[in-house]
Every structure is written in structure tokens, then in C-alpha cells.
mmCIF file of C-alpha atoms in Angstrom:
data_model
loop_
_atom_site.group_PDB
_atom_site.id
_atom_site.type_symbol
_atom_site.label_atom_id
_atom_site.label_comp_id
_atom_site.label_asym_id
_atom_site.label_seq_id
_atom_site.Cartn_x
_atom_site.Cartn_y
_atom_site.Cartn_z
ATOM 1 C CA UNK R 1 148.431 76.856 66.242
ATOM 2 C CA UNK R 2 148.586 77.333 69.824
ATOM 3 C CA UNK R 3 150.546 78.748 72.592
ATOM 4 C CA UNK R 4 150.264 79.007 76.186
ATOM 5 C CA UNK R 5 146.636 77.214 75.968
ATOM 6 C CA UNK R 6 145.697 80.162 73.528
ATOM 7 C CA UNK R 7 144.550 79.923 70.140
ATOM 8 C CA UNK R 8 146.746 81.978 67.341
ATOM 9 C CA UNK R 9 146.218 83.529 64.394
ATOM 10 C CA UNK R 10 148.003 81.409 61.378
ATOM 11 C CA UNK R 11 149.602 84.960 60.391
ATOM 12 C CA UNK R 12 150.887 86.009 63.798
ATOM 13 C CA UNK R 13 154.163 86.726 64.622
ATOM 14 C CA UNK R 14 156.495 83.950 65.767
ATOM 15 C CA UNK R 15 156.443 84.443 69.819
ATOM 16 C CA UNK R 16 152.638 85.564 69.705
ATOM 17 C CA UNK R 17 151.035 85.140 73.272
ATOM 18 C CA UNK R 18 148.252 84.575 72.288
ATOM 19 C CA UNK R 19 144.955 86.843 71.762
ATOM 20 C CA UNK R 20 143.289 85.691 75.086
ATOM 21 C CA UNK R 21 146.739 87.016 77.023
ATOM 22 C CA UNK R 22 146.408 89.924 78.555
ATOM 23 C CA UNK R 23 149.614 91.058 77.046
ATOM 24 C CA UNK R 24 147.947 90.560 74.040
ATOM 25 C CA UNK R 25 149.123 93.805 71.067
ATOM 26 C CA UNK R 26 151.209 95.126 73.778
ATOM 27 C CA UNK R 27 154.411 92.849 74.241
ATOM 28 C CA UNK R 28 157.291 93.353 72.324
ATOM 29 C CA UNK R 29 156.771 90.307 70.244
ATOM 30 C CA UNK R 30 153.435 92.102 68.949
ATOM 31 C CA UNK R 31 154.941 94.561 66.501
ATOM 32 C CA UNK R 32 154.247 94.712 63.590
ATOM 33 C CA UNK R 33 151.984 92.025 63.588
ATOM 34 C CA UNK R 34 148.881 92.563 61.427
ATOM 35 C CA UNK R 35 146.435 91.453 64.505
ATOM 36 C CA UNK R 36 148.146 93.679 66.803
ATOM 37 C CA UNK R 37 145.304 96.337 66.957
ATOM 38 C CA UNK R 38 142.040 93.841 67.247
ATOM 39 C CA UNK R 39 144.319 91.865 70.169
ATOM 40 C CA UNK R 40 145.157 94.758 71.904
ATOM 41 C CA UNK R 41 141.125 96.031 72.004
ATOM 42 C CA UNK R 42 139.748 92.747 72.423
ATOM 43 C CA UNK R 43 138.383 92.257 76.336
ATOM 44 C CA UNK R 44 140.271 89.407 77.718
ATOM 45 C CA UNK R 45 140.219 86.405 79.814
ATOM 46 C CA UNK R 46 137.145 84.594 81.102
ATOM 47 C CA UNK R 47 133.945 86.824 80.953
ATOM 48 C CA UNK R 48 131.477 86.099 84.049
ATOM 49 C CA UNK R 49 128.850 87.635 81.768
ATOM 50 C CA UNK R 50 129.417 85.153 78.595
ATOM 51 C CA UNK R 51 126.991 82.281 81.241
ATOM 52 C CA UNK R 52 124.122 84.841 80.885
ATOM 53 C CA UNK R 53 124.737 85.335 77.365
ATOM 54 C CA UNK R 54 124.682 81.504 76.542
ATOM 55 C CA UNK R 55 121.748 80.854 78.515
ATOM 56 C CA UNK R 56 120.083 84.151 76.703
ATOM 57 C CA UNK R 57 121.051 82.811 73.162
ATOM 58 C CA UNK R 58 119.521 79.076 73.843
ATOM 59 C CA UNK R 59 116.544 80.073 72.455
ATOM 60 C CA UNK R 60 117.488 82.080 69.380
ATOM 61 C CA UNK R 61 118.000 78.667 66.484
ATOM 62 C CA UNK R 62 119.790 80.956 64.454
ATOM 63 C CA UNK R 63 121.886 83.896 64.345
ATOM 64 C CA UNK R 64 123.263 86.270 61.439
ATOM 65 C CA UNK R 65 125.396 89.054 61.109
ATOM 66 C CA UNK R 66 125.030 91.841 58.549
ATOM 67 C CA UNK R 67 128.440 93.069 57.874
ATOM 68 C CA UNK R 68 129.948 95.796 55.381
ATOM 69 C CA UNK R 69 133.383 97.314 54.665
ATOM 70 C CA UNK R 70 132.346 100.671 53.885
ATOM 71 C CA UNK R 71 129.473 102.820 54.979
ATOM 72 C CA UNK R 72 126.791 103.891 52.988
ATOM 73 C CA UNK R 73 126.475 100.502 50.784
ATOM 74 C CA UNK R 74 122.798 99.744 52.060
ATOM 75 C CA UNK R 75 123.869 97.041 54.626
ATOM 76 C CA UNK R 76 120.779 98.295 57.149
ATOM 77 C CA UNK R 77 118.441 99.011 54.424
ATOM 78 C CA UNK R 78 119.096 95.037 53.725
ATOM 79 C CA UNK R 79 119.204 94.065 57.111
ATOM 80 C CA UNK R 80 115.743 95.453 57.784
ATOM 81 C CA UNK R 81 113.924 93.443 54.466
ATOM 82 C CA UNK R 82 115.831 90.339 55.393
ATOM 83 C CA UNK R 83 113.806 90.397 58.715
ATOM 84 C CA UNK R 84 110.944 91.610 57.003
ATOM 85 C CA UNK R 85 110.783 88.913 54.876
ATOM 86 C CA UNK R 86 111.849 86.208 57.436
ATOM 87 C CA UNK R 87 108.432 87.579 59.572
ATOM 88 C CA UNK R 88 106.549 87.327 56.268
ATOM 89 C CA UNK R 89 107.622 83.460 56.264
ATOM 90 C CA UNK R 90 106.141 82.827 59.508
ATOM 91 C CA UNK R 91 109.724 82.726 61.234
ATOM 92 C CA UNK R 92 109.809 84.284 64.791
ATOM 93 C CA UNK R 93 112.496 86.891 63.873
ATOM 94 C CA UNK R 94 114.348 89.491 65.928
ATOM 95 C CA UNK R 95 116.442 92.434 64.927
ATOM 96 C CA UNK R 96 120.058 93.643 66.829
ATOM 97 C CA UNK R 97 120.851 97.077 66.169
ATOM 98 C CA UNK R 98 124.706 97.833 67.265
ATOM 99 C CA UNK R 99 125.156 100.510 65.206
ATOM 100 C CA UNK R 100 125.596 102.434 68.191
ATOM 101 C CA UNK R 101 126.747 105.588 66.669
ATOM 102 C CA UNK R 102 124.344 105.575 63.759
ATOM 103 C CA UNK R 103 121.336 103.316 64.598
ATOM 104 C CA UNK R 104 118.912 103.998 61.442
ATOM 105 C CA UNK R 105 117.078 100.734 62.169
ATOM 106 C CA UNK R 106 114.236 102.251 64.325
ATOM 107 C CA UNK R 107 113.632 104.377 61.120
ATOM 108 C CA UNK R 108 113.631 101.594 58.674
ATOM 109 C CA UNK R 109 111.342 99.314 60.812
ATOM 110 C CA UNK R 110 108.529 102.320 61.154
ATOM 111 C CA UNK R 111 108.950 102.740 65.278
ATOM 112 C CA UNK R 112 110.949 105.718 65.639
ATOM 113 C CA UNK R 113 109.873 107.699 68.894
ATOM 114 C CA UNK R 114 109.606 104.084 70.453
ATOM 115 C CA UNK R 115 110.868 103.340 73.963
ATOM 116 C CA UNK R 116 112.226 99.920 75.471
ATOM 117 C CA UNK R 117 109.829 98.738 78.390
ATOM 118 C CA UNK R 118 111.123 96.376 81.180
ATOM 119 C CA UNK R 119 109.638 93.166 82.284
ATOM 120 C CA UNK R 120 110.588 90.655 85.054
ATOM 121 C CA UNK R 121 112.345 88.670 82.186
ATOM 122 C CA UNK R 122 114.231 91.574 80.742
ATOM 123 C CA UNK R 123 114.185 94.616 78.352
ATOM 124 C CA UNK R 124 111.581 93.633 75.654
ATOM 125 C CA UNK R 125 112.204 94.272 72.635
ATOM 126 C CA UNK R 126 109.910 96.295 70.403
ATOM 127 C CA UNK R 127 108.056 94.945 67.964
ATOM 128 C CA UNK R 128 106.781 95.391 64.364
ATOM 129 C CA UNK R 129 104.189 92.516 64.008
ATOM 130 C CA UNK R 130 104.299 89.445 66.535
ATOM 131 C CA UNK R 131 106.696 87.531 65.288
ATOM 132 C CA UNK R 132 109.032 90.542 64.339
ATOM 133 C CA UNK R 133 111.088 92.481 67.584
ATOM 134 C CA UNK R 134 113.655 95.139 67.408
ATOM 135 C CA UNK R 135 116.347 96.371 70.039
ATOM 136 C CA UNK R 136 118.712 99.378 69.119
ATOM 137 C CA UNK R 137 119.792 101.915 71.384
ATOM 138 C CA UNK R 138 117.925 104.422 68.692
ATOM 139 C CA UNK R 139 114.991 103.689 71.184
ATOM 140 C CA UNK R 140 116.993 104.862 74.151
ATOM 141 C CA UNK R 141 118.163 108.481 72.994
ATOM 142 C CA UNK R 142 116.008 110.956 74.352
ATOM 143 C CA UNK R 143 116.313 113.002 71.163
ATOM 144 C CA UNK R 144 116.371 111.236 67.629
ATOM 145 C CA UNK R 145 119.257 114.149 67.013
ATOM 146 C CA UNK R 146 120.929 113.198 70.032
ATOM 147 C CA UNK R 147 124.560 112.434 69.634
ATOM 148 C CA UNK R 148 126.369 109.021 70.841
ATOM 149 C CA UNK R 149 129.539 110.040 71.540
ATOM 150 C CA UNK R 150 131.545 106.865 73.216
ATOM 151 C CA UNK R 151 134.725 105.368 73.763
ATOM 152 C CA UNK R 152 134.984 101.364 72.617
ATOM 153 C CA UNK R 153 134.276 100.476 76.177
ATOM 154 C CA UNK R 154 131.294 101.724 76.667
ATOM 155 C CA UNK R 155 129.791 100.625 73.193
ATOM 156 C CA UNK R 156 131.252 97.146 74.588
ATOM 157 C CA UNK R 157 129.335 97.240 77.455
ATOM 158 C CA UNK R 158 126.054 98.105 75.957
ATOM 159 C CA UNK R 159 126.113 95.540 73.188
ATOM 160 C CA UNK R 160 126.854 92.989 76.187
ATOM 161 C CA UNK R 161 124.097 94.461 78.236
ATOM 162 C CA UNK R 162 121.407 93.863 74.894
ATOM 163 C CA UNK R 163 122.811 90.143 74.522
ATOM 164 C CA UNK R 164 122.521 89.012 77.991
ATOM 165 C CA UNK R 165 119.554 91.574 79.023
ATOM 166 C CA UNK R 166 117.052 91.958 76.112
ATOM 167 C CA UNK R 167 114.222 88.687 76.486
ATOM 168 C CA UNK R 168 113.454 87.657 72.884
ATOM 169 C CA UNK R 169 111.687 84.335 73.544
ATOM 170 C CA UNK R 170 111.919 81.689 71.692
ATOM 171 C CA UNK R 171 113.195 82.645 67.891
ATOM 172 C CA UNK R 172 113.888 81.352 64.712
ATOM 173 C CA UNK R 173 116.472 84.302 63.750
ATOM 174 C CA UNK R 174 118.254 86.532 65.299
ATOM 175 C CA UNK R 175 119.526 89.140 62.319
ATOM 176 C CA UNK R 176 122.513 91.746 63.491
ATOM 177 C CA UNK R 177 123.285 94.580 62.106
ATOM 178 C CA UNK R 178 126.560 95.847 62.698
ATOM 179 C CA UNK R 179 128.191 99.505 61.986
ATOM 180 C CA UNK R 180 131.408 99.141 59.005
ATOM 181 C CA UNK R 181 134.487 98.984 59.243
ATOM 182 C CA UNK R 182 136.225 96.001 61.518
ATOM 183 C CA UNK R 183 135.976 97.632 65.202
ATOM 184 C CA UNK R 184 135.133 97.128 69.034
ATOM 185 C CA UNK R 185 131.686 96.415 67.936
ATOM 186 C CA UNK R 186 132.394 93.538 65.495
ATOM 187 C CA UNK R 187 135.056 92.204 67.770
ATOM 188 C CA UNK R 188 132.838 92.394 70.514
ATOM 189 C CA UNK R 189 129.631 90.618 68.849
ATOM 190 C CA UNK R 190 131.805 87.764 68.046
ATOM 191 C CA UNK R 191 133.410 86.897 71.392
ATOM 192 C CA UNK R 192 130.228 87.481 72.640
ATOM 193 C CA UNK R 193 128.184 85.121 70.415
ATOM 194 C CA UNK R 194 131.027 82.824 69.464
ATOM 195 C CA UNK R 195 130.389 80.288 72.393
ATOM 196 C CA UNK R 196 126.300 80.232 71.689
ATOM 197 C CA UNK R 197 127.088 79.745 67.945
ATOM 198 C CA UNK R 198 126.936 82.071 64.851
ATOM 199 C CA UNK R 199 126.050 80.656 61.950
ATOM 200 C CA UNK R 200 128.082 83.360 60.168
ATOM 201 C CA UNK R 201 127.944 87.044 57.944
ATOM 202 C CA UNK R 202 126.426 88.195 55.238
ATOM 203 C CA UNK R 203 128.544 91.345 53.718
ATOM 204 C CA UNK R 204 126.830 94.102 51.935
ATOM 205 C CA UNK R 205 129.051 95.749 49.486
ATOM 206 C CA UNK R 206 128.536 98.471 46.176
ATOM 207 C CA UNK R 207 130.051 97.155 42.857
ATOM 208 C CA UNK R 208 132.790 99.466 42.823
ATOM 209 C CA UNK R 209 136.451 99.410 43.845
ATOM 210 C CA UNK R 210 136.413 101.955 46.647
ATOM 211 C CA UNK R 211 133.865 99.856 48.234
ATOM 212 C CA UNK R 212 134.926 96.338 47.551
ATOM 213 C CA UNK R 213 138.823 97.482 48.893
ATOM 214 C CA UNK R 214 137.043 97.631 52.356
ATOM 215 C CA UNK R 215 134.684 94.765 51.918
ATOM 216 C CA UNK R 216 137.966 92.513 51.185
ATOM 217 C CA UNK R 217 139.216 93.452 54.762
ATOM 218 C CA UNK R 218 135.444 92.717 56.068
ATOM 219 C CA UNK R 219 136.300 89.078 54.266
ATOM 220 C CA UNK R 220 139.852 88.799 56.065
ATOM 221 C CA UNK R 221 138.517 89.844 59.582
ATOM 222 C CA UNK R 222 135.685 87.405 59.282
ATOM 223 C CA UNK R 223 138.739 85.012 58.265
ATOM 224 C CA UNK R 224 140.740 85.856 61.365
ATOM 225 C CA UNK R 225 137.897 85.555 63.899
ATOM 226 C CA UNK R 226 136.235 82.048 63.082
ATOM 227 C CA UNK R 227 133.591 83.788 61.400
ATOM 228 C CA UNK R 228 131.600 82.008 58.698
ATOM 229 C CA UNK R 229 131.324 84.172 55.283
ATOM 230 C CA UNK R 230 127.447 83.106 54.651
ATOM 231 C CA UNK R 231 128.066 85.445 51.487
ATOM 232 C CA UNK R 232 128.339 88.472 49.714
ATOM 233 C CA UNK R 233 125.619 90.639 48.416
ATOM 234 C CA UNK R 234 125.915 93.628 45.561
ATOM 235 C CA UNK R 235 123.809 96.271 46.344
ATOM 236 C CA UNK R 236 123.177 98.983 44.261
ATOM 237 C CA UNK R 237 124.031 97.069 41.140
ATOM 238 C CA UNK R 238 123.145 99.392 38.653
ATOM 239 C CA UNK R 239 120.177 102.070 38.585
ATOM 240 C CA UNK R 240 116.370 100.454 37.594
ATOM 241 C CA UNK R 241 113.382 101.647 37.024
ATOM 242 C CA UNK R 242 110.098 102.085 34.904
ATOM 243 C CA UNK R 243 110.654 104.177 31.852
ATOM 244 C CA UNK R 244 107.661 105.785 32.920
ATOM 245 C CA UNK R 245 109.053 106.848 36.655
ATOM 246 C CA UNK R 246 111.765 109.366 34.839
ATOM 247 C CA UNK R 247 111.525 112.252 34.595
ATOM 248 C CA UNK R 248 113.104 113.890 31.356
ATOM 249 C CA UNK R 249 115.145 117.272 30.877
ATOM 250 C CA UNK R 250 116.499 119.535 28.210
ATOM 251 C CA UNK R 251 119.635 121.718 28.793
ATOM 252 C CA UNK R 252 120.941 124.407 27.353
ATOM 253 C CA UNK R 253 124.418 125.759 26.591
ATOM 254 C CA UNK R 254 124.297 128.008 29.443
ATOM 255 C CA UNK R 255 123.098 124.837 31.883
ATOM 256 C CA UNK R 256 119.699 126.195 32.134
ATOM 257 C CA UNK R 257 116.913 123.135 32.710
ATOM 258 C CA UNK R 258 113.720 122.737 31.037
ATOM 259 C CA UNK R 259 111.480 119.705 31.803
ATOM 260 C CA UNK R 260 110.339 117.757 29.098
ATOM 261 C CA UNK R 261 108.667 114.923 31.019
ATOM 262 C CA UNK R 262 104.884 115.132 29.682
ATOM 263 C CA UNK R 263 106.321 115.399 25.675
ATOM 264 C CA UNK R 264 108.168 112.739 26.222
ATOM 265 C CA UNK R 265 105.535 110.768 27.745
ATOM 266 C CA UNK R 266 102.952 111.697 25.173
ATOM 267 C CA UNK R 267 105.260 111.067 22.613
ATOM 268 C CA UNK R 268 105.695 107.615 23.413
ATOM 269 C CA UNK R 269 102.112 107.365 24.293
ATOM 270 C CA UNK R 270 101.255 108.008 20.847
ATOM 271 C CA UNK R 271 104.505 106.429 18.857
ATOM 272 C CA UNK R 272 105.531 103.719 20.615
ATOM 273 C CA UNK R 273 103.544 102.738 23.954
ATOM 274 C CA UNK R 274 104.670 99.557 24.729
ATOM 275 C CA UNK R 275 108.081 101.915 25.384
ATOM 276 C CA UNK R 276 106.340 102.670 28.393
ATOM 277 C CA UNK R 277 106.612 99.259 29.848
ATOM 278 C CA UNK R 278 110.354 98.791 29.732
ATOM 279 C CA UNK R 279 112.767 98.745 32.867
ATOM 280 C CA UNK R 280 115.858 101.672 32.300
ATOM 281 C CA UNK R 281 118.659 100.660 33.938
ATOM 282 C CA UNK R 282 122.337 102.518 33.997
ATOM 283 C CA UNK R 283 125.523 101.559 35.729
ATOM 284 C CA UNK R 284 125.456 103.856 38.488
ATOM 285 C CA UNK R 285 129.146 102.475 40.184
ATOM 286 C CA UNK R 286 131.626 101.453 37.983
ATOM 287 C CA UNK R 287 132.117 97.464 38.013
ATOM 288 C CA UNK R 288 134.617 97.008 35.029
ATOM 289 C CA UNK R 289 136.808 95.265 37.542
ATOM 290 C CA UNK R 290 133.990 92.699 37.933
ATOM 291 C CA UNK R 291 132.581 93.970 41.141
ATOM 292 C CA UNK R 292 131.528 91.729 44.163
ATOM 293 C CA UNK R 293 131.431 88.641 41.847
ATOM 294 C CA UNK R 294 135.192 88.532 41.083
ATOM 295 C CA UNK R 295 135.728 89.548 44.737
ATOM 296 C CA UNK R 296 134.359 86.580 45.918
ATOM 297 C CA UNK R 297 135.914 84.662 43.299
ATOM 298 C CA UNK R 298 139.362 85.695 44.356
ATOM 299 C CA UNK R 299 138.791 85.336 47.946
ATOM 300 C CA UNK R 300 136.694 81.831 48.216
ATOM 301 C CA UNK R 301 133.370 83.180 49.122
ATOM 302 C CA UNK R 302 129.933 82.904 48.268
ATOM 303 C CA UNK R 303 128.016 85.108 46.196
ATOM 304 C CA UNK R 304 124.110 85.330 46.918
ATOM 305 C CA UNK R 305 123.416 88.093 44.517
ATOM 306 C CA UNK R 306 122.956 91.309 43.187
ATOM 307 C CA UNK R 307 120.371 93.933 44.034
ATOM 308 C CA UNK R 308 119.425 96.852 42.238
ATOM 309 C CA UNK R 309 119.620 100.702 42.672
ATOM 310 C CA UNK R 310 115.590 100.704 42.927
ATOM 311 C CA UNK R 311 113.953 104.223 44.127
ATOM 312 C CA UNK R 312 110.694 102.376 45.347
ATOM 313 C CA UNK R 313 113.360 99.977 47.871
ATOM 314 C CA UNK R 314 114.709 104.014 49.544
ATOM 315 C CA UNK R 315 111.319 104.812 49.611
ATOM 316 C CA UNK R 316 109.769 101.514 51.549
ATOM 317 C CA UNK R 317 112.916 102.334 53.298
ATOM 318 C CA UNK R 318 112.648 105.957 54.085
ATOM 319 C CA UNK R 319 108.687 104.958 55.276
ATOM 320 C CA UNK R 320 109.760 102.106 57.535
ATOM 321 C CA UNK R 321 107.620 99.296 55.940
ATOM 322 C CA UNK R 322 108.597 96.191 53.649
ATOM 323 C CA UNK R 323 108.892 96.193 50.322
ATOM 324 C CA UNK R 324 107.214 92.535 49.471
ATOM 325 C CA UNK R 325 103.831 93.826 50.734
ATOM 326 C CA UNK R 326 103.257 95.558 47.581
ATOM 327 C CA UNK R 327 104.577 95.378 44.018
ATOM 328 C CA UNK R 328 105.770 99.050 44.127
ATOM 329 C CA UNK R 329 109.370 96.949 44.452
ATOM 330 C CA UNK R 330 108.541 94.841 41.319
ATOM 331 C CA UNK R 331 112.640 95.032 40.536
ATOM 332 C CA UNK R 332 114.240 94.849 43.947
ATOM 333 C CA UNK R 333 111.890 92.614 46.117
ATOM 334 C CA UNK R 334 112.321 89.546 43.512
ATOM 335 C CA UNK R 335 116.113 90.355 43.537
ATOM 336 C CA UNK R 336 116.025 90.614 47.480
ATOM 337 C CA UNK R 337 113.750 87.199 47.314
ATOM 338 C CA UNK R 338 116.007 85.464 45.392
ATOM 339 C CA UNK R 339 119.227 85.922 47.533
ATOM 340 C CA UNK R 340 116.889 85.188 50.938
ATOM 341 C CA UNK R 341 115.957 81.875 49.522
ATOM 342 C CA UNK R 342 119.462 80.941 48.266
ATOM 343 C CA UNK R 343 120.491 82.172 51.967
ATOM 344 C CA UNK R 344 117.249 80.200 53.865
ATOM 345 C CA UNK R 345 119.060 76.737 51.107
ATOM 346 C CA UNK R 346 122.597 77.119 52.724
ATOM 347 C CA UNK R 347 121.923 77.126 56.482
ATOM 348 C CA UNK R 348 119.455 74.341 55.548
ATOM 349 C CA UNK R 349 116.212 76.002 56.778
ATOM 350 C CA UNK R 350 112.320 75.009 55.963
ATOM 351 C CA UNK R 351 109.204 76.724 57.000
ATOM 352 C CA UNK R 352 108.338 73.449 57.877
ATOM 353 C CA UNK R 353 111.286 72.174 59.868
ATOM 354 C CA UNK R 354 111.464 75.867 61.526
ATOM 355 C CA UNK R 355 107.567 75.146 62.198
ATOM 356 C CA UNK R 356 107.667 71.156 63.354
#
């Protein structure tokens, strides 16, 4: 539907002027109108920048953006071992940090205390291995406790300034990863991009309700905007590990804790050793409701796949490195594999056509 030349939202009010207008979420005819906040935030008119962004994004083939409803789901902890594992394919690979007000990238990568140099071409990114860059404004604080405290405008303006500033060369994929929630930022990225071409969003959600209530909206935003759903991705899907990684307890009547870990062990050492080779898991987050699967169901989007609650994944995580370059990850790298392949099937993409 349009009016005025404008584009409009198929649930906007009657009289809507249009999200492009600048009297976009203010005019009378706005209230009430579910869009009213992300029109009323959303820059508008022409851009003069969105040129330099175009001819910045010519030479990126593909570009994703990691979404999630809710914080805390593991969205940059995935973000990071999708471009780890893209670089381990021999794909030129670059990672967007716009998590402005959290930026844990720089952590998860292995280059905190890093700083963005300048070249005649640009800011360069900073990379991991050759093929592998990173930009987040995590490399521009001067203290890694250092506070970002800014208004949407601001955050606006830096995003722009990595899009149409940062030099990334030629690249197979450009991976974003965005803060939660349905913002500045996530409005921003997409008018941004939307003219160079996204191929879409991958969400990261928990299996439980309180997350998957905010991942729904994530779905519906992505809806509104144009935004491809790529699909969804369960993270933290129940707790696994080793039987021989727990450790075991006793506990009184008084809540007193004794540890137990080497009787057990040599118990099943002795009794039963092949006991020693099994994989524990428990449902950590309650998915009666039928988690991200139903979700997607319900909504009409794709599901790529579940990943466990795996303490070796934190770890590679918490130590910045990937966690298919050993088999320390032997339950969460296959599962992380998996969905990256079904992903690399759906946008149609070869080593050897990303190579020819």
C-alpha cells in the first residue's frame, strides 16, 4: 500500500503518511498505531550518506544479521562461531559489532585491548586470521570498563560512520551482530543496508517462554521492515556434557555440601566404566510449550536448529578462540555445524562458487 509516494505498513492506520514523511509517529492520524514508535525514530528522507554506503557494501556478496528478542540468549556467542567457521571455510568474512552499549565481540574474537588504525581507504578493521576482520566500537573505548552512555542519535551516527567508513575489501560475508530488543540500532542497520541488499536475520532465542515472547516481536519487526527471517536458532537447548566433566555432591539436612566427585568416579571406574562415556543432559529452560520449534511453526519461519547448553562452547567463548579447532566442543560444534551448513544450503552458497 502506498501513499504520498511512501510505502506503508499493511497494519497502519487508515490516513498513515507514510514512514518516509517527516510527520511520520507524530501526526494525529499516528495514534495508536502499532508502528508509531519505530516511524517516529526512524531518520527520514533522502540520506546523502546512503551513496557511500552502497558503494562501501559493493564488495561485501553477502550480508547477515544476528538478531535476538531478549538479552542474554547467546546471540554474540553465535555470532562470533558463525564467522569463525565461515573463515575456517576459506570465506573472506567480516564481523559488525553494533552492540554499542555492550560490545562483547572484541572478547569473544581474542583482541580485546585492540585499537582501529586508519588507512587512506578507511578505518581497517581488525583482524583475527586473514580472511577474518572485526569492527566494534569495543576497540575504541579507552577503558574496557568504560561506559557508553548515548542517546539513539548518536548510536545512529556511529553505526553509519562503520558502514560507509570501515574498508573491508572484497568479502564473502559480512555477519552483524546487533544488541536485542527492536531499537534505533536495528532500525538503523536496515535503512542503512536495505538499498545494498540484506540477505536477511538469523534470531537467537532460549527455549523458554520469557524468551521466545520477545523473539516473536524480533519475528514481527523483521516482518514490518522487509527483512528476510533466514531462521531461528535454539540456544541453550538443554544442559550437555560428559558424565565425567560433573562434578558430584552430597547434602545434608542442614544444606551443608560434601563433594563426592572421586567416589563417584571410582565407583563407576570399577562397576560400570563404559558409564563414563555417556553425554548427561538436563532441561535447563523449560520448553513444554514446544520452544523455538512451535514458534516458528506458528509464525512461518524457518528453523535451523538447536544448540546445546555446552560448558566447553562458554569456555572457547570466554578465551576468544573457535570451538571447531579442537574437539573440546564434541556436542556443540557439530550442533553449530549443522545449522551453518543448512544456513550456507538456503542462501545457495559453495566454497566453490564463493571461490570461482
Amino acid at each position: 500500500m502506498e501513499n504520498g509516494g511512501y510505502e506503508v505498513p499493511e497494519n497502519a492506520n487508515e490516513h498513515c503518511p507514510g514512514p518516509q514523511s517527516e510527520s511520520a509517529g507524530k501526526s494525529d492520524a499516528c495514534e495508536g498505531c502499532p508502528n508509531q514508535q519505530i516511524c517516529a525514530t526512524a531518520p527520514k528522507g533522502p540520506d546523502p550518506d546512503l551513496a557511500a554506503i552502497t558503494e562501501r557494501m559493493a564488495t561485501v556478496k553477502h550480508k547477515i544479521l544476528v538478531l535476538s528478542g531478549k538479552g542474554g540468549v547467546g546471540k554474540s556467542t553465535f555470532s562470533a562461531q558463525l564467522s569463525f567457521a565461515l573463515a575456517a571455510m576459506d570465506f573472506q568474512v567480516g564481523l559488525l559489532d553494533i552492540d554499542i552499549c555492550g560490545p562483547s565481540i572484541p572478547k569473544m574474537l581474542g583482541l580485546e585491548g585492540q585499537e582501529i588504525h586508519q588507512s587512506n581507504l578507511g578505518w581497517s578493521p581488525v583482524y583475527v586470521e586473514s580472511n577474518l576482520g572485526v569492527m566494534s566500537i569495543g576497540f575504541m573505548l579507552p577503558h574496557p570498563d568504560e561506559a557508553v552512555i548515548w542517546r539513539g542519535p548518536r548510536k545512529n551516527g556511529i553505526i553509519k560512520q562503520f558502514l560507509k567508513d570501515v574498508y573491508w575489501g572484497e568479502i564473502d560475508f559480512l555477519v552483524v551482530d546487533a544488541p536485542p530488543g527492536t531499537s534505533d540500532e536495528h532500525i538503523s542497520i536496515v535503512q542503512f543496508l536495505q538499498a545494498t541488499g540484506i540477505d536477511g536475520a538469523i534470531i537467537v532465542t532460549t527455549p523458554q517462554q520469557v524468551s521466545l515472547i520477545d523473539v516473536r516481536k524480533e519475528v514481527s519487526f523483521c516482518k514490518k521492515v522487509g527483512l528476510q527471517v533466514l531462521g531461528v536458532v535454539e540456544n541453550m537447548s538443554g544442559f550437555c556434557q560428559p558424565l565425567s566433566g560433573f562434578r558430584f555432591m552430597s547434602v545434608t539436612e542442614t544444606g551443608e555440601q560434601k563433594d563426592m566427585t572421586d567416589w563417584v568416579i571410582t565407583s563407576m571406574q570399577e562397576k560400570c566404566p563404559e558409564m563414563l562415556n555417556l553425554i548427561a543432559f538436563s532441561e535447563v529452560f523449560d520448553s513444554s510449550a514446544g520452544g523455538g520449534v512451535k514458534m516458528c511453526m506458528d509464525m512461518g519461519v524457518p528453523f535451523l536448529g538447536k544448540v546445546p547448553l555446552d560448558p566447553q562452547l562458554c569456555k572457547a567463548a570466554e578465551e576468544g578462540r573457535s570451538c571447531f579447532d579442537d574437539s573440546k566442543c564434541l556436542i556443540s560444534a557439530p550442533a553449530l555445524k549443522t545449522i551453518i551448513e543448512k544456513l550456507l544450503s538456503q542462501l545457495e552458497v559453495s566454497r566453490i562458487e564463493e571461490g570461482a
